[in-house]
mmCIF file with all atom_site columns, C-alpha atoms in Angstrom:
data_model
loop_
_atom_site.group_PDB
_atom_site.id
_atom_site.type_symbol
_atom_site.label_atom_id
_atom_site.label_alt_id
_atom_site.label_comp_id
_atom_site.label_asym_id
_atom_site.label_entity_id
_atom_site.label_seq_id
_atom_site.pdbx_PDB_ins_code
_atom_site.Cartn_x
_atom_site.Cartn_y
_atom_site.Cartn_z
_atom_site.occupancy
_atom_site.B_iso_or_equiv
_atom_site.pdbx_formal_charge
_atom_site.auth_seq_id
_atom_site.auth_comp_id
_atom_site.auth_asym_id
_atom_site.auth_atom_id
_atom_site.pdbx_PDB_model_num
ATOM 1   C CA . MET B 1 1   ? 103.601 138.746 192.611 1.00 52.00 ? 46  MET B CA 1
ATOM 2   C CA . PHE B 1 2   ? 101.634 136.910 189.900 1.00 54.00 ? 47  PHE B CA 1
ATOM 3   C CA . ALA B 1 3   ? 98.450  138.830 190.805 1.00 57.00 ? 48  ALA B CA 1
ATOM 4   C CA . ASP B 1 4   ? 100.296 142.140 190.399 1.00 58.00 ? 49  ASP B CA 1
ATOM 5   C CA . CYS B 1 5   ? 101.433 141.149 186.926 1.00 58.00 ? 50  CYS B CA 1
ATOM 6   C CA . THR B 1 6   ? 98.055  139.953 185.652 1.00 61.00 ? 51  THR B CA 1
ATOM 7   C CA . THR B 1 7   ? 95.821  142.772 186.895 1.00 63.00 ? 52  THR B CA 1
ATOM 8   C CA . ILE B 1 8   ? 95.555  146.130 185.227 1.00 70.00 ? 53  ILE B CA 1
ATOM 9   C CA . LYS B 1 9   ? 95.074  148.633 187.998 1.00 74.00 ? 54  LYS B CA 1
ATOM 10  C CA . LYS B 1 10  ? 93.324  151.280 185.919 1.00 76.00 ? 55  LYS B CA 1
ATOM 11  C CA . TRP B 1 11  ? 90.438  148.865 185.195 1.00 82.00 ? 56  TRP B CA 1
ATOM 12  C CA . GLU B 1 12  ? 89.830  147.833 188.796 1.00 85.00 ? 57  GLU B CA 1
ATOM 13  C CA . SER B 1 13  ? 87.545  150.816 189.504 1.00 84.00 ? 58  SER B CA 1
ATOM 14  C CA . GLN B 1 14  ? 85.522  150.038 186.352 1.00 86.00 ? 59  GLN B CA 1
ATOM 15  C CA . LYS B 1 15  ? 85.191  146.381 187.374 1.00 87.00 ? 60  LYS B CA 1
ATOM 16  C CA . ALA B 1 16  ? 84.007  147.409 190.846 1.00 88.00 ? 61  ALA B CA 1
ATOM 17  C CA . TYR B 1 17  ? 81.403  149.740 189.290 1.00 86.00 ? 62  TYR B CA 1
ATOM 18  C CA . VAL B 1 18  ? 80.059  146.983 187.032 1.00 83.00 ? 63  VAL B CA 1
ATOM 19  C CA . ARG B 1 19  ? 79.950  144.476 189.910 1.00 84.00 ? 64  ARG B CA 1
ATOM 20  C CA . GLU B 1 20  ? 77.976  146.987 191.971 1.00 85.00 ? 65  GLU B CA 1
ATOM 21  C CA . LYS B 1 21  ? 75.488  147.609 189.153 1.00 82.00 ? 66  LYS B CA 1
ATOM 22  C CA . LEU B 1 22  ? 75.008  143.898 188.451 1.00 79.00 ? 67  LEU B CA 1
ATOM 23  C CA . SER B 1 23  ? 74.362  143.138 192.118 1.00 82.00 ? 68  SER B CA 1
ATOM 24  C CA . ASP B 1 24  ? 71.156  145.226 192.042 1.00 83.00 ? 69  ASP B CA 1
ATOM 25  C CA . ASP B 1 25  ? 67.996  143.086 192.278 1.00 84.00 ? 70  ASP B CA 1
ATOM 26  C CA . LYS B 1 26  ? 66.168  144.953 189.511 1.00 85.00 ? 71  LYS B CA 1
ATOM 27  C CA . ILE B 1 27  ? 69.019  144.450 187.051 1.00 83.00 ? 72  ILE B CA 1
ATOM 28  C CA . ASP B 1 28  ? 69.352  140.824 188.138 1.00 80.00 ? 73  ASP B CA 1
ATOM 29  C CA . ASP B 1 29  ? 65.698  140.261 187.178 1.00 82.00 ? 74  ASP B CA 1
ATOM 30  C CA . ILE B 1 30  ? 66.295  141.853 183.765 1.00 81.00 ? 75  ILE B CA 1
ATOM 31  C CA . TYR B 1 31  ? 69.296  139.620 183.046 1.00 79.00 ? 76  TYR B CA 1
ATOM 32  C CA . ARG B 1 32  ? 67.447  136.534 184.290 1.00 78.00 ? 77  ARG B CA 1
ATOM 33  C CA . LYS B 1 33  ? 64.598  137.289 181.865 1.00 76.00 ? 78  LYS B CA 1
ATOM 34  C CA . ARG B 1 34  ? 67.048  138.006 179.045 1.00 73.00 ? 79  ARG B CA 1
ATOM 35  C CA . LYS B 1 35  ? 68.669  134.591 179.451 1.00 71.00 ? 80  LYS B CA 1
ATOM 36  C CA . ILE B 1 36  ? 65.307  132.943 178.907 1.00 68.00 ? 81  ILE B CA 1
ATOM 37  C CA . ASP B 1 37  ? 63.871  135.145 176.164 1.00 66.00 ? 82  ASP B CA 1
ATOM 38  C CA . VAL B 1 38  ? 66.788  136.344 174.069 1.00 66.00 ? 83  VAL B CA 1
ATOM 39  C CA . GLU B 1 39  ? 69.826  134.156 174.535 1.00 69.00 ? 84  GLU B CA 1
ATOM 40  C CA . LEU B 1 40  ? 68.106  130.861 173.681 1.00 75.00 ? 85  LEU B CA 1
ATOM 41  C CA . PHE B 1 41  ? 66.579  132.286 170.547 1.00 75.00 ? 86  PHE B CA 1
ATOM 42  C CA . LEU B 1 42  ? 69.919  133.653 169.321 1.00 77.00 ? 87  LEU B CA 1
ATOM 43  C CA . GLY B 1 43  ? 71.661  130.377 170.111 1.00 80.00 ? 88  GLY B CA 1
ATOM 44  C CA . PHE B 1 44  ? 69.027  128.472 168.150 1.00 80.00 ? 89  PHE B CA 1
ATOM 45  C CA . LEU B 1 45  ? 69.420  130.813 165.181 1.00 82.00 ? 90  LEU B CA 1
ATOM 46  C CA . LYS B 1 46  ? 73.191  130.373 165.175 1.00 82.00 ? 91  LYS B CA 1
ATOM 47  C CA . ALA B 1 47  ? 73.508  126.683 165.987 1.00 82.00 ? 92  ALA B CA 1
ATOM 48  C CA . ASN B 1 48  ? 70.521  125.002 164.370 1.00 80.00 ? 93  ASN B CA 1
ATOM 49  C CA . LEU B 1 49  ? 69.662  127.338 161.521 1.00 80.00 ? 94  LEU B CA 1
ATOM 50  C CA . ALA B 1 50  ? 73.271  128.417 160.815 1.00 83.00 ? 95  ALA B CA 1
ATOM 51  C CA . PHE B 1 51  ? 72.094  132.025 160.727 1.00 84.00 ? 96  PHE B CA 1
ATOM 52  C CA . THR B 1 52  ? 75.213  133.952 161.688 1.00 84.00 ? 97  THR B CA 1
ATOM 53  C CA . HIS B 1 53  ? 74.954  137.011 159.453 1.00 85.00 ? 98  HIS B CA 1
ATOM 54  C CA . LEU B 1 54  ? 72.705  138.718 156.938 1.00 84.00 ? 99  LEU B CA 1
ATOM 55  C CA . PHE B 1 55  ? 73.370  138.028 153.279 1.00 88.00 ? 100 PHE B CA 1
ATOM 56  C CA . LEU B 1 56  ? 71.416  140.920 151.762 1.00 87.00 ? 101 LEU B CA 1
ATOM 57  C CA . ARG B 1 57  ? 72.263  144.593 151.836 1.00 90.00 ? 102 ARG B CA 1
ATOM 58  C CA . GLY B 1 58  ? 69.916  147.445 152.480 1.00 91.00 ? 103 GLY B CA 1
ATOM 59  C CA . LYS B 1 59  ? 67.641  148.103 155.384 1.00 91.00 ? 104 LYS B CA 1
ATOM 60  C CA . SER B 1 60  ? 64.447  146.738 153.860 1.00 90.00 ? 105 SER B CA 1
ATOM 61  C CA . LYS B 1 61  ? 66.125  143.594 152.482 1.00 91.00 ? 106 LYS B CA 1
ATOM 62  C CA . ALA B 1 62  ? 67.870  142.914 155.798 1.00 90.00 ? 107 ALA B CA 1
ATOM 63  C CA . HIS B 1 63  ? 64.563  143.478 157.592 1.00 90.00 ? 108 HIS B CA 1
ATOM 64  C CA . ASN B 1 64  ? 62.874  140.890 155.360 1.00 90.00 ? 109 ASN B CA 1
ATOM 65  C CA . GLU B 1 65  ? 65.705  138.386 155.753 1.00 90.00 ? 110 GLU B CA 1
ATOM 66  C CA . LEU B 1 66  ? 65.642  138.701 159.530 1.00 87.00 ? 111 LEU B CA 1
ATOM 67  C CA . GLY B 1 67  ? 61.858  138.339 159.396 1.00 88.00 ? 112 GLY B CA 1
ATOM 68  C CA . TYR B 1 68  ? 62.215  134.985 157.623 1.00 89.00 ? 113 TYR B CA 1
ATOM 69  C CA . ALA B 1 69  ? 64.702  133.797 160.245 1.00 88.00 ? 114 ALA B CA 1
ATOM 70  C CA . LEU B 1 70  ? 62.354  134.844 163.060 1.00 86.00 ? 115 LEU B CA 1
ATOM 71  C CA . LEU B 1 71  ? 59.477  133.137 161.260 1.00 88.00 ? 116 LEU B CA 1
ATOM 72  C CA . ALA B 1 72  ? 61.492  129.903 161.277 1.00 86.00 ? 117 ALA B CA 1
ATOM 73  C CA . VAL B 1 73  ? 62.106  130.267 165.024 1.00 84.00 ? 118 VAL B CA 1
ATOM 74  C CA . ASN B 1 74  ? 58.423  130.967 165.677 1.00 84.00 ? 119 ASN B CA 1
ATOM 75  C CA . LEU B 1 75  ? 57.318  127.966 163.593 1.00 87.00 ? 120 LEU B CA 1
ATOM 76  C CA . ARG B 1 76  ? 59.716  125.744 165.495 1.00 85.00 ? 121 ARG B CA 1
ATOM 77  C CA . LYS B 1 77  ? 58.360  126.999 168.825 1.00 81.00 ? 122 LYS B CA 1
ATOM 78  C CA . PHE B 1 78  ? 54.773  126.632 167.616 1.00 84.00 ? 123 PHE B CA 1
ATOM 79  C CA . THR B 1 79  ? 55.216  123.036 166.458 1.00 85.00 ? 124 THR B CA 1
ATOM 80  C CA . ASP B 1 80  ? 57.180  122.151 169.574 1.00 80.00 ? 125 ASP B CA 1
ATOM 81  C CA . ASN B 1 81  ? 54.486  123.651 171.805 1.00 76.00 ? 126 ASN B CA 1
ATOM 82  C CA . ASN B 1 82  ? 51.660  121.891 169.939 1.00 77.00 ? 127 ASN B CA 1
ATOM 83  C CA . THR B 1 83  ? 53.443  118.557 170.074 1.00 74.00 ? 128 THR B CA 1
ATOM 84  C CA . LYS B 1 84  ? 53.936  118.818 173.822 1.00 66.00 ? 129 LYS B CA 1
ATOM 85  C CA . THR B 1 85  ? 50.332  119.836 174.516 1.00 61.00 ? 130 THR B CA 1
ATOM 86  C CA . SER B 1 86  ? 48.874  117.128 172.279 1.00 57.00 ? 131 SER B CA 1
ATOM 87  C CA . ILE B 1 87  ? 50.910  114.441 174.072 1.00 54.00 ? 132 ILE B CA 1
ATOM 88  C CA . ASN B 1 88  ? 49.911  115.581 177.546 1.00 54.00 ? 133 ASN B CA 1
ATOM 89  C CA . LYS B 1 89  ? 46.555  117.354 177.432 1.00 54.00 ? 134 LYS B CA 1
ATOM 90  C CA . ASN B 1 90  ? 46.354  117.759 181.213 1.00 50.00 ? 135 ASN B CA 1
ATOM 91  C CA . ARG B 1 91  ? 49.277  120.168 181.322 1.00 52.00 ? 136 ARG B CA 1
ATOM 92  C CA . HIS B 1 92  ? 48.657  123.873 181.162 1.00 50.00 ? 137 HIS B CA 1
ATOM 93  C CA . LYS B 1 93  ? 49.594  125.439 177.870 1.00 51.00 ? 138 LYS B CA 1
ATOM 94  C CA . ASN B 1 94  ? 52.961  127.113 177.959 1.00 52.00 ? 139 ASN B CA 1
ATOM 95  C CA . LYS B 1 95  ? 53.104  130.816 177.348 1.00 58.00 ? 140 LYS B CA 1
ATOM 96  C CA . MET B 1 96  ? 54.726  131.347 173.987 1.00 58.00 ? 141 MET B CA 1
ATOM 97  C CA . VAL B 1 97  ? 56.869  134.396 173.235 1.00 63.00 ? 142 VAL B CA 1
ATOM 98  C CA . LEU B 1 98  ? 56.967  135.165 169.521 1.00 63.00 ? 143 LEU B CA 1
ATOM 99  C CA . PHE B 1 99  ? 59.771  137.202 168.009 1.00 66.00 ? 144 PHE B CA 1
ATOM 100 C CA . THR B 1 100 ? 59.227  139.795 165.328 1.00 66.00 ? 145 THR B CA 1
ATOM 101 C CA . THR B 1 101 ? 60.962  142.746 163.735 1.00 67.00 ? 146 THR B CA 1
ATOM 102 C CA . LYS B 1 102 ? 59.608  146.220 164.164 1.00 67.00 ? 147 LYS B CA 1
ATOM 103 C CA . PRO B 1 103 ? 59.264  148.295 160.993 1.00 59.00 ? 148 PRO B CA 1
#
């Protein structure tokens, strides 16, 4: 009886559709890559840099402000990568993904 009360029957077909789409191997690879590339960078911006929203208005000003935030992320990754490789020179250099805004 509890399950009948907590489920909305009209959404069950939508949930089944989404489950089917997410079970595809190609989409699974995309989401796996997204977790590594995008989610960590956004979490770092929010948690460590306290960058939760844009303060300036206008497309060009917002573009510049986001560019500064991405520059901070890239500098952090660069210094972190250089510190790790200078400590252990025998390791292969990690591939670094830099973030940028497109004009």
